[in-house]
Amino acid sequence: MVDQDPNTNVVHPRTAVPVLRGTYEPGTAWLVTAVLGTTEPDSPARERPSVLADGSRIRIEDADGALLFDREAE
């Protein structure tokens, strides 16, 4: 998480942004993140998506099983 300067967001004066950091070998690397947020207690946004990565394919589905992303490795 990277804290933002005060009042970057007028509605929420103290905010943070999620980031991915790391060092990777040359080649292809897949970085996957989900940023979820809601004020509704029963919102589907409270449910995490599922990620399947088996070395030859990456597939992401929402909490209801709807396909969000599907791709074979190159």
Short mmCIF file of N, CA, C and O in Angstrom, two decimals:
data_model
loop_
_atom_site.label_atom_id
_atom_site.label_comp_id
_atom_site.label_asym_id
_atom_site.label_seq_id
_atom_site.Cartn_x
_atom_site.Cartn_y
_atom_site.Cartn_z
N MET A 1 0.84 -1.17 0.00
CA MET A 1 0.00 0.00 0.00
C MET A 1 0.89 1.24 0.00
O MET A 1 1.89 1.30 0.71
N VAL A 2 0.49 2.20 -0.82
CA VAL A 2 1.21 3.47 -0.87
C VAL A 2 0.24 4.55 -0.40
O VAL A 2 -0.82 4.75 -0.99
N ASP A 3 0.60 5.19 0.71
CA ASP A 3 -0.23 6.28 1.22
C ASP A 3 -0.16 7.47 0.28
O ASP A 3 0.91 7.79 -0.25
N GLN A 4 -1.30 8.10 0.06
CA GLN A 4 -1.36 9.28 -0.79
C GLN A 4 -1.25 10.53 0.06
O GLN A 4 -1.48 10.51 1.27
N ASP A 5 -0.90 11.64 -0.59
CA ASP A 5 -0.83 12.91 0.13
C ASP A 5 -2.20 13.25 0.69
O ASP A 5 -3.23 12.92 0.09
N PRO A 6 -2.23 13.92 1.86
CA PRO A 6 -3.53 14.31 2.42
C PRO A 6 -4.35 15.11 1.42
O PRO A 6 -3.80 15.92 0.66
N ASN A 7 -5.64 14.84 1.39
CA ASN A 7 -6.61 15.53 0.54
C ASN A 7 -6.43 15.27 -0.95
O ASN A 7 -6.91 16.03 -1.78
N THR A 8 -5.72 14.19 -1.33
CA THR A 8 -5.66 13.79 -2.73
C THR A 8 -7.07 13.44 -3.20
O THR A 8 -7.45 13.72 -4.33
N ASN A 9 -7.84 12.83 -2.32
CA ASN A 9 -9.24 12.51 -2.57
C ASN A 9 -10.05 13.42 -1.65
O ASN A 9 -9.90 13.37 -0.43
N VAL A 10 -10.91 14.25 -2.23
CA VAL A 10 -11.65 15.24 -1.44
C VAL A 10 -12.65 14.58 -0.49
O VAL A 10 -12.85 15.04 0.63
N VAL A 11 -13.23 13.45 -0.89
CA VAL A 11 -14.23 12.78 -0.06
C VAL A 11 -13.56 12.04 1.10
O VAL A 11 -14.05 12.03 2.22
N HIS A 12 -12.41 11.41 0.83
CA HIS A 12 -11.68 10.65 1.84
C HIS A 12 -10.26 11.21 1.91
O HIS A 12 -9.42 10.89 1.08
N PRO A 13 -9.98 12.07 2.91
CA PRO A 13 -8.71 12.78 2.95
C PRO A 13 -7.48 11.89 3.17
O PRO A 13 -6.38 12.28 2.83
N ARG A 14 -7.63 10.69 3.74
CA ARG A 14 -6.48 9.80 3.97
C ARG A 14 -6.71 8.52 3.16
O ARG A 14 -7.50 7.66 3.55
N THR A 15 -6.06 8.40 2.03
CA THR A 15 -6.25 7.24 1.17
C THR A 15 -4.93 6.52 0.92
O THR A 15 -3.86 7.06 1.16
N ALA A 16 -5.05 5.27 0.46
CA ALA A 16 -3.88 4.48 0.10
C ALA A 16 -4.20 3.73 -1.19
O ALA A 16 -5.35 3.42 -1.47
N VAL A 17 -3.17 3.47 -1.99
CA VAL A 17 -3.33 2.79 -3.27
C VAL A 17 -2.58 1.45 -3.20
O VAL A 17 -1.39 1.43 -2.83
N PRO A 18 -3.24 0.33 -3.53
CA PRO A 18 -2.53 -0.94 -3.54
C PRO A 18 -1.59 -1.02 -4.74
O PRO A 18 -1.91 -0.55 -5.83
N VAL A 19 -0.41 -1.58 -4.53
CA VAL A 19 0.57 -1.71 -5.60
C VAL A 19 1.21 -3.10 -5.55
O VAL A 19 1.21 -3.75 -4.51
N LEU A 20 1.75 -3.53 -6.68
CA LEU A 20 2.54 -4.76 -6.75
C LEU A 20 3.98 -4.36 -6.98
O LEU A 20 4.28 -3.58 -7.88
N ARG A 21 4.88 -4.92 -6.19
CA ARG A 21 6.30 -4.62 -6.35
C ARG A 21 7.07 -5.93 -6.33
O ARG A 21 6.71 -6.86 -5.62
N GLY A 22 8.14 -5.98 -7.08
CA GLY A 22 8.97 -7.17 -7.06
C GLY A 22 10.03 -7.11 -8.13
O GLY A 22 10.08 -6.19 -8.95
N THR A 23 10.89 -8.10 -8.13
CA THR A 23 11.93 -8.24 -9.13
C THR A 23 11.70 -9.55 -9.85
O THR A 23 11.50 -10.59 -9.21
N TYR A 24 11.71 -9.52 -11.16
CA TYR A 24 11.39 -10.69 -11.95
C TYR A 24 12.47 -10.93 -12.99
O TYR A 24 13.09 -10.00 -13.49
N GLU A 25 12.68 -12.20 -13.30
CA GLU A 25 13.63 -12.58 -14.34
C GLU A 25 13.09 -12.14 -15.70
O GLU A 25 11.88 -12.01 -15.87
N PRO A 26 13.95 -11.93 -16.68
CA PRO A 26 13.47 -11.59 -18.03
C PRO A 26 12.51 -12.66 -18.55
O PRO A 26 12.67 -13.84 -18.26
N GLY A 27 11.53 -12.23 -19.29
CA GLY A 27 10.53 -13.14 -19.82
C GLY A 27 9.14 -12.63 -19.49
O GLY A 27 8.95 -11.46 -19.19
N THR A 28 8.19 -13.52 -19.52
CA THR A 28 6.80 -13.15 -19.26
C THR A 28 6.46 -13.42 -17.81
O THR A 28 6.76 -14.48 -17.28
N ALA A 29 5.84 -12.47 -17.17
CA ALA A 29 5.36 -12.63 -15.80
C ALA A 29 3.93 -12.10 -15.73
O ALA A 29 3.62 -11.07 -16.33
N TRP A 30 3.07 -12.82 -15.05
CA TRP A 30 1.69 -12.39 -14.85
C TRP A 30 1.55 -11.88 -13.43
O TRP A 30 1.89 -12.57 -12.48
N LEU A 31 1.06 -10.66 -13.29
CA LEU A 31 0.77 -10.08 -11.98
C LEU A 31 -0.74 -9.89 -11.90
O LEU A 31 -1.34 -9.25 -12.76
N VAL A 32 -1.34 -10.45 -10.88
CA VAL A 32 -2.80 -10.40 -10.75
C VAL A 32 -3.14 -9.80 -9.40
O VAL A 32 -2.58 -10.19 -8.38
N THR A 33 -4.06 -8.85 -9.41
CA THR A 33 -4.54 -8.27 -8.17
C THR A 33 -6.03 -7.96 -8.31
O THR A 33 -6.53 -7.77 -9.41
N ALA A 34 -6.72 -7.95 -7.21
CA ALA A 34 -8.14 -7.54 -7.19
C ALA A 34 -8.28 -6.49 -6.11
O ALA A 34 -7.84 -6.69 -4.98
N VAL A 35 -8.87 -5.38 -6.47
CA VAL A 35 -9.13 -4.31 -5.51
C VAL A 35 -10.64 -4.23 -5.37
O VAL A 35 -11.34 -3.90 -6.31
N LEU A 36 -11.12 -4.58 -4.19
CA LEU A 36 -12.56 -4.64 -3.94
C LEU A 36 -12.93 -3.61 -2.89
O LEU A 36 -12.19 -3.41 -1.93
N GLY A 37 -14.07 -3.00 -3.06
CA GLY A 37 -14.51 -2.05 -2.05
C GLY A 37 -15.98 -1.74 -2.18
O GLY A 37 -16.51 -1.61 -3.27
N THR A 38 -16.65 -1.66 -1.06
CA THR A 38 -18.06 -1.32 -1.04
C THR A 38 -18.47 -0.94 0.38
O THR A 38 -17.80 -1.31 1.34
N THR A 39 -19.52 -0.18 0.48
CA THR A 39 -20.09 0.11 1.80
C THR A 39 -21.34 -0.73 2.03
O THR A 39 -21.91 -0.69 3.11
N GLU A 40 -21.76 -1.48 1.03
CA GLU A 40 -22.95 -2.31 1.13
C GLU A 40 -22.59 -3.67 1.75
O GLU A 40 -21.74 -4.39 1.21
N PRO A 41 -23.22 -4.06 2.86
CA PRO A 41 -22.85 -5.32 3.52
C PRO A 41 -23.11 -6.57 2.69
O PRO A 41 -22.42 -7.57 2.85
N ASP A 42 -24.09 -6.56 1.79
CA ASP A 42 -24.41 -7.75 0.99
C ASP A 42 -23.96 -7.62 -0.46
O ASP A 42 -24.41 -8.37 -1.32
N SER A 43 -23.07 -6.71 -0.75
CA SER A 43 -22.62 -6.48 -2.12
C SER A 43 -21.76 -7.64 -2.62
O SER A 43 -20.94 -8.19 -1.88
N PRO A 44 -21.92 -8.03 -3.90
CA PRO A 44 -21.04 -9.06 -4.49
C PRO A 44 -19.57 -8.64 -4.48
O PRO A 44 -18.69 -9.48 -4.56
N ALA A 45 -19.29 -7.35 -4.37
CA ALA A 45 -17.91 -6.87 -4.35
C ALA A 45 -17.16 -7.35 -3.11
O ALA A 45 -15.95 -7.28 -3.05
N ARG A 46 -17.89 -7.84 -2.10
CA ARG A 46 -17.24 -8.38 -0.91
C ARG A 46 -16.68 -9.78 -1.13
O ARG A 46 -15.90 -10.27 -0.34
N GLU A 47 -17.10 -10.44 -2.21
CA GLU A 47 -16.64 -11.79 -2.51
C GLU A 47 -15.42 -11.73 -3.43
O GLU A 47 -15.43 -11.03 -4.43
N ARG A 48 -14.39 -12.49 -3.11
CA ARG A 48 -13.17 -12.49 -3.90
C ARG A 48 -13.33 -13.30 -5.18
O ARG A 48 -13.97 -14.35 -5.17
N PRO A 49 -12.73 -12.84 -6.26
CA PRO A 49 -12.71 -13.65 -7.49
C PRO A 49 -11.77 -14.84 -7.29
O PRO A 49 -10.93 -14.85 -6.39
N SER A 50 -11.91 -15.85 -8.14
CA SER A 50 -11.00 -16.99 -8.08
C SER A 50 -10.03 -16.92 -9.25
O SER A 50 -10.40 -16.51 -10.35
N VAL A 51 -8.79 -17.30 -8.99
CA VAL A 51 -7.74 -17.28 -10.00
C VAL A 51 -7.16 -18.68 -10.11
O VAL A 51 -6.74 -19.26 -9.12
N LEU A 52 -7.15 -19.21 -11.33
CA LEU A 52 -6.53 -20.49 -11.61
C LEU A 52 -5.35 -20.23 -12.53
O LEU A 52 -5.51 -19.70 -13.62
N ALA A 53 -4.16 -20.57 -12.06
CA ALA A 53 -2.95 -20.43 -12.87
C ALA A 53 -2.19 -21.74 -12.75
O ALA A 53 -1.72 -22.08 -11.67
N ASP A 54 -2.09 -22.49 -13.84
CA ASP A 54 -1.44 -23.80 -13.77
C ASP A 54 -0.18 -23.88 -14.62
O ASP A 54 0.29 -24.97 -14.92
N GLY A 55 0.37 -22.77 -15.03
CA GLY A 55 1.58 -22.77 -15.83
C GLY A 55 1.31 -22.70 -17.32
O GLY A 55 2.14 -22.24 -18.09
N SER A 56 0.16 -23.18 -17.76
CA SER A 56 -0.17 -23.13 -19.18
C SER A 56 -1.38 -22.24 -19.45
O SER A 56 -1.66 -21.91 -20.59
N ARG A 57 -2.08 -21.83 -18.39
CA ARG A 57 -3.30 -21.05 -18.57
C ARG A 57 -3.55 -20.24 -17.30
O ARG A 57 -3.21 -20.67 -16.21
N ILE A 58 -4.16 -19.07 -17.49
CA ILE A 58 -4.65 -18.29 -16.36
C ILE A 58 -6.12 -17.98 -16.61
O ILE A 58 -6.50 -17.59 -17.71
N ARG A 59 -6.94 -18.22 -15.60
CA ARG A 59 -8.38 -18.04 -15.71
C ARG A 59 -8.87 -17.34 -14.45
O ARG A 59 -8.52 -17.75 -13.34
N ILE A 60 -9.66 -16.30 -14.62
CA ILE A 60 -10.20 -15.55 -13.49
C ILE A 60 -11.72 -15.52 -13.61
O ILE A 60 -12.26 -15.19 -14.66
N GLU A 61 -12.38 -15.89 -12.51
CA GLU A 61 -13.85 -15.88 -12.44
C GLU A 61 -14.28 -15.03 -11.26
O GLU A 61 -13.60 -15.00 -10.23
N ASP A 62 -15.45 -14.38 -11.39
CA ASP A 62 -15.96 -13.64 -10.25
C ASP A 62 -16.57 -14.62 -9.25
O ASP A 62 -16.58 -15.84 -9.47
N ALA A 63 -17.07 -14.10 -8.14
CA ALA A 63 -17.59 -14.96 -7.07
C ALA A 63 -18.78 -15.80 -7.51
O ALA A 63 -19.05 -16.85 -6.94
N ASP A 64 -19.49 -15.37 -8.57
CA ASP A 64 -20.63 -16.13 -9.07
C ASP A 64 -20.24 -17.12 -10.16
O ASP A 64 -21.08 -17.79 -10.74
N GLY A 65 -18.95 -17.20 -10.48
CA GLY A 65 -18.48 -18.12 -11.51
C GLY A 65 -18.46 -17.56 -12.91
O GLY A 65 -18.13 -18.27 -13.85
N ALA A 66 -18.79 -16.29 -13.07
CA ALA A 66 -18.75 -15.68 -14.40
C ALA A 66 -17.30 -15.45 -14.82
O ALA A 66 -16.48 -14.98 -14.02
N LEU A 67 -16.98 -15.79 -16.04
CA LEU A 67 -15.62 -15.67 -16.56
C LEU A 67 -15.25 -14.20 -16.76
O LEU A 67 -15.96 -13.45 -17.42
N LEU A 68 -14.14 -13.79 -16.16
CA LEU A 68 -13.64 -12.43 -16.32
C LEU A 68 -12.45 -12.38 -17.26
O LEU A 68 -12.26 -11.42 -18.00
N PHE A 69 -11.62 -13.44 -17.23
CA PHE A 69 -10.40 -13.47 -18.04
C PHE A 69 -9.97 -14.91 -18.23
O PHE A 69 -10.04 -15.71 -17.30
N ASP A 70 -9.54 -15.26 -19.45
CA ASP A 70 -9.06 -16.61 -19.73
C ASP A 70 -8.04 -16.53 -20.84
O ASP A 70 -8.34 -16.01 -21.92
N ARG A 71 -6.82 -17.02 -20.58
CA ARG A 71 -5.78 -16.95 -21.60
C ARG A 71 -4.77 -18.06 -21.40
O ARG A 71 -4.39 -18.37 -20.29
N GLU A 72 -4.36 -18.64 -22.51
CA GLU A 72 -3.32 -19.66 -22.48
C GLU A 72 -1.96 -19.00 -22.52
O GLU A 72 -1.81 -17.92 -23.12
N ALA A 73 -0.98 -19.62 -21.89
CA ALA A 73 0.38 -19.10 -21.90
C ALA A 73 0.93 -19.17 -23.32
O ALA A 73 0.58 -20.05 -24.08
N GLU A 74 1.81 -18.25 -23.63
CA GLU A 74 2.40 -18.23 -24.97
C GLU A 74 3.65 -19.06 -25.02
O GLU A 74 4.33 -19.27 -24.10
#
